[in-house]
């Protein structure tokens, strides 16, 4: 949303400010933004999913805390993301690369959007789910069922 006009109409500046302060955000990095998911979609999944905040990394290696023969600008980023809380119960439960722009576009254009993900890797614990394909298939079926009711 940083590349489009009227960003302030769909973003949550109070969350952004708290996140940047908590993280010790470096001024040379792109500014993070937060967009609320569509409440109608959230309500369809509230009894069968873990509710939380999904963040999107603006890249594949460094922005996801991955080290590739160069030091990270924010080496403690994953720990700080894990410990971020806002307004008592807001916490980051998912980290991926695509859904933030979709949420921003949807909200800006008057549509509802939300992210429903299956945990494949836990970067903080350095573990992964080798049986993720079956779980992703089940999540897709659940999402289709919930969205067509």
PDB file of C-alpha atoms in Angstrom, residues 19-126:
ATOM      1  CA  UNK A  19       5.230  -2.366  15.681  1.00  0.00           C
ATOM      2  CA  UNK A  20       8.034  -0.104  14.466  1.00  0.00           C
ATOM      3  CA  UNK A  21       8.863   0.940  18.032  1.00  0.00           C
ATOM      4  CA  UNK A  22       8.824  -2.661  19.271  1.00  0.00           C
ATOM      5  CA  UNK A  23      11.000  -3.839  16.412  1.00  0.00           C
ATOM      6  CA  UNK A  24      13.475  -0.948  16.514  1.00  0.00           C
ATOM      7  CA  UNK A  25      12.638  -0.447  12.839  1.00  0.00           C
ATOM      8  CA  UNK A  26      15.553   0.836  10.770  1.00  0.00           C
ATOM      9  CA  UNK A  27      14.763   4.019   8.790  1.00  0.00           C
ATOM     10  CA  UNK A  28      16.329   2.642   5.592  1.00  0.00           C
ATOM     11  CA  UNK A  29      13.832  -0.245   5.465  1.00  0.00           C
ATOM     12  CA  UNK A  30      10.413   0.037   3.766  1.00  0.00           C
ATOM     13  CA  UNK A  31       7.731   1.154   6.191  1.00  0.00           C
ATOM     14  CA  UNK A  32       5.434  -1.664   7.352  1.00  0.00           C
ATOM     15  CA  UNK A  33       1.679  -1.275   7.152  1.00  0.00           C
ATOM     16  CA  UNK A  34      -1.260  -3.082   8.755  1.00  0.00           C
ATOM     17  CA  UNK A  35      -4.707  -3.635   7.217  1.00  0.00           C
ATOM     18  CA  UNK A  36      -7.620  -5.260   9.056  1.00  0.00           C
ATOM     19  CA  UNK A  37      -9.026  -8.398   7.496  1.00  0.00           C
ATOM     20  CA  UNK A  38     -12.709  -8.527   6.556  1.00  0.00           C
ATOM     21  CA  UNK A  39     -14.748  -9.212   9.688  1.00  0.00           C
ATOM     22  CA  UNK A  40     -17.285 -11.342   7.812  1.00  0.00           C
ATOM     23  CA  UNK A  41     -14.544 -13.715   6.731  1.00  0.00           C
ATOM     24  CA  UNK A  42     -12.976 -13.769  10.186  1.00  0.00           C
ATOM     25  CA  UNK A  43     -16.351 -14.722  11.643  1.00  0.00           C
ATOM     26  CA  UNK A  44     -16.694 -17.678   9.240  1.00  0.00           C
ATOM     27  CA  UNK A  45     -13.490 -19.232  10.604  1.00  0.00           C
ATOM     28  CA  UNK A  46     -13.509 -18.211  14.265  1.00  0.00           C
ATOM     29  CA  UNK A  47     -14.515 -21.645  15.565  1.00  0.00           C
ATOM     30  CA  UNK A  48     -11.920 -23.670  13.656  1.00  0.00           C
ATOM     31  CA  UNK A  49      -8.714 -21.656  13.301  1.00  0.00           C
ATOM     32  CA  UNK A  50      -6.137 -19.865  15.410  1.00  0.00           C
ATOM     33  CA  UNK A  51      -6.883 -16.181  15.177  1.00  0.00           C
ATOM     34  CA  UNK A  52      -3.968 -13.823  14.785  1.00  0.00           C
ATOM     35  CA  UNK A  53      -2.153 -11.355  12.606  1.00  0.00           C
ATOM     36  CA  UNK A  54      -0.505 -12.392   9.354  1.00  0.00           C
ATOM     37  CA  UNK A  55       2.467 -10.362   8.222  1.00  0.00           C
ATOM     38  CA  UNK A  56       3.944 -10.358   4.747  1.00  0.00           C
ATOM     39  CA  UNK A  57       7.680 -10.126   4.195  1.00  0.00           C
ATOM     40  CA  UNK A  58       8.662  -7.804   1.331  1.00  0.00           C
ATOM     41  CA  UNK A  59      11.165 -10.342   0.057  1.00  0.00           C
ATOM     42  CA  UNK A  60      12.389 -13.885   0.360  1.00  0.00           C
ATOM     43  CA  UNK A  61      15.614 -14.136   2.367  1.00  0.00           C
ATOM     44  CA  UNK A  62      16.579 -11.244   4.659  1.00  0.00           C
ATOM     45  CA  UNK A  63      13.030  -9.974   5.259  1.00  0.00           C
ATOM     46  CA  UNK A  64      12.122 -13.475   6.482  1.00  0.00           C
ATOM     47  CA  UNK A  65      15.112 -13.677   8.819  1.00  0.00           C
ATOM     48  CA  UNK A  66      17.024 -16.075   6.562  1.00  0.00           C
ATOM     49  CA  UNK A  67      20.795 -15.811   6.558  1.00  0.00           C
ATOM     50  CA  UNK A  68      22.552 -16.326   3.219  1.00  0.00           C
ATOM     51  CA  UNK A  69      26.275 -15.655   3.778  1.00  0.00           C
ATOM     52  CA  UNK A  70      25.605 -12.032   4.770  1.00  0.00           C
ATOM     53  CA  UNK A  71      24.626 -10.632   8.149  1.00  0.00           C
ATOM     54  CA  UNK A  72      21.035  -9.519   8.672  1.00  0.00           C
ATOM     55  CA  UNK A  73      20.248  -5.850   9.285  1.00  0.00           C
ATOM     56  CA  UNK A  74      17.884  -6.945  12.079  1.00  0.00           C
ATOM     57  CA  UNK A  75      19.322 -10.223  13.431  1.00  0.00           C
ATOM     58  CA  UNK A  76      16.772 -10.444  16.264  1.00  0.00           C
ATOM     59  CA  UNK A  77      13.785  -9.802  13.993  1.00  0.00           C
ATOM     60  CA  UNK A  78      12.089 -13.198  14.440  1.00  0.00           C
ATOM     61  CA  UNK A  79      12.251 -12.983  18.241  1.00  0.00           C
ATOM     62  CA  UNK A  80      10.823  -9.467  18.162  1.00  0.00           C
ATOM     63  CA  UNK A  81       8.028 -10.485  15.784  1.00  0.00           C
ATOM     64  CA  UNK A  82       7.188 -13.410  18.098  1.00  0.00           C
ATOM     65  CA  UNK A  83       6.985 -11.111  21.136  1.00  0.00           C
ATOM     66  CA  UNK A  84       4.972  -8.277  19.523  1.00  0.00           C
ATOM     67  CA  UNK A  85       1.586  -7.630  21.135  1.00  0.00           C
ATOM     68  CA  UNK A  86      -0.866  -4.835  20.477  1.00  0.00           C
ATOM     69  CA  UNK A  87      -3.961  -3.866  22.406  1.00  0.00           C
ATOM     70  CA  UNK A  88      -3.718  -6.862  24.711  1.00  0.00           C
ATOM     71  CA  UNK A  89      -4.475  -9.785  22.400  1.00  0.00           C
ATOM     72  CA  UNK A  90      -3.147  -8.864  18.946  1.00  0.00           C
ATOM     73  CA  UNK A  91      -0.205 -11.074  18.111  1.00  0.00           C
ATOM     74  CA  UNK A  92       1.520 -12.201  14.949  1.00  0.00           C
ATOM     75  CA  UNK A  93       0.788 -15.856  14.243  1.00  0.00           C
ATOM     76  CA  UNK A  94       1.713 -16.131  10.564  1.00  0.00           C
ATOM     77  CA  UNK A  95       4.494 -14.909   8.311  1.00  0.00           C
ATOM     78  CA  UNK A  96       4.308 -15.150   4.519  1.00  0.00           C
ATOM     79  CA  UNK A  97       4.951 -13.064   1.388  1.00  0.00           C
ATOM     80  CA  UNK A  98       1.726 -12.334  -0.475  1.00  0.00           C
ATOM     81  CA  UNK A  99      -1.384 -11.546   1.534  1.00  0.00           C
ATOM     82  CA  UNK A 100      -0.730  -8.013   2.834  1.00  0.00           C
ATOM     83  CA  UNK A 101      -1.093  -6.410  -0.602  1.00  0.00           C
ATOM     84  CA  UNK A 102      -4.233  -8.456  -1.277  1.00  0.00           C
ATOM     85  CA  UNK A 103      -5.752  -7.313   2.029  1.00  0.00           C
ATOM     86  CA  UNK A 104      -4.830  -3.709   1.298  1.00  0.00           C
ATOM     87  CA  UNK A 105      -6.207  -3.758  -2.248  1.00  0.00           C
ATOM     88  CA  UNK A 106      -9.409  -5.452  -1.116  1.00  0.00           C
ATOM     89  CA  UNK A 107     -10.051  -2.977   1.693  1.00  0.00           C
ATOM     90  CA  UNK A 108      -9.215  -0.025  -0.571  1.00  0.00           C
ATOM     91  CA  UNK A 109     -11.588  -1.274  -3.270  1.00  0.00           C
ATOM     92  CA  UNK A 110     -14.428  -2.090  -0.846  1.00  0.00           C
ATOM     93  CA  UNK A 111     -14.030  -5.885  -0.685  1.00  0.00           C
ATOM     94  CA  UNK A 112     -13.438  -8.280   2.193  1.00  0.00           C
ATOM     95  CA  UNK A 113     -10.276 -10.367   2.339  1.00  0.00           C
ATOM     96  CA  UNK A 114      -8.528 -12.453   4.959  1.00  0.00           C
ATOM     97  CA  UNK A 115      -5.657 -14.903   5.107  1.00  0.00           C
ATOM     98  CA  UNK A 116      -6.195 -18.541   6.042  1.00  0.00           C
ATOM     99  CA  UNK A 117      -2.918 -20.456   6.133  1.00  0.00           C
ATOM    100  CA  UNK A 118      -1.541 -23.811   7.073  1.00  0.00           C
ATOM    101  CA  UNK A 119       1.696 -23.653   9.057  1.00  0.00           C
ATOM    102  CA  UNK A 120       4.410 -25.263   6.968  1.00  0.00           C
ATOM    103  CA  UNK A 121       7.514 -23.895   8.673  1.00  0.00           C
ATOM    104  CA  UNK A 122       8.129 -22.367  12.068  1.00  0.00           C
ATOM    105  CA  UNK A 123      11.123 -20.112  11.541  1.00  0.00           C
ATOM    106  CA  UNK A 124      11.228 -19.135  15.211  1.00  0.00           C
ATOM    107  CA  UNK A 125      11.482 -22.763  16.370  1.00  0.00           C
ATOM    108  CA  UNK A 126      13.446 -23.795  13.247  1.00  0.00           C
TER     109      UNK A 126
END
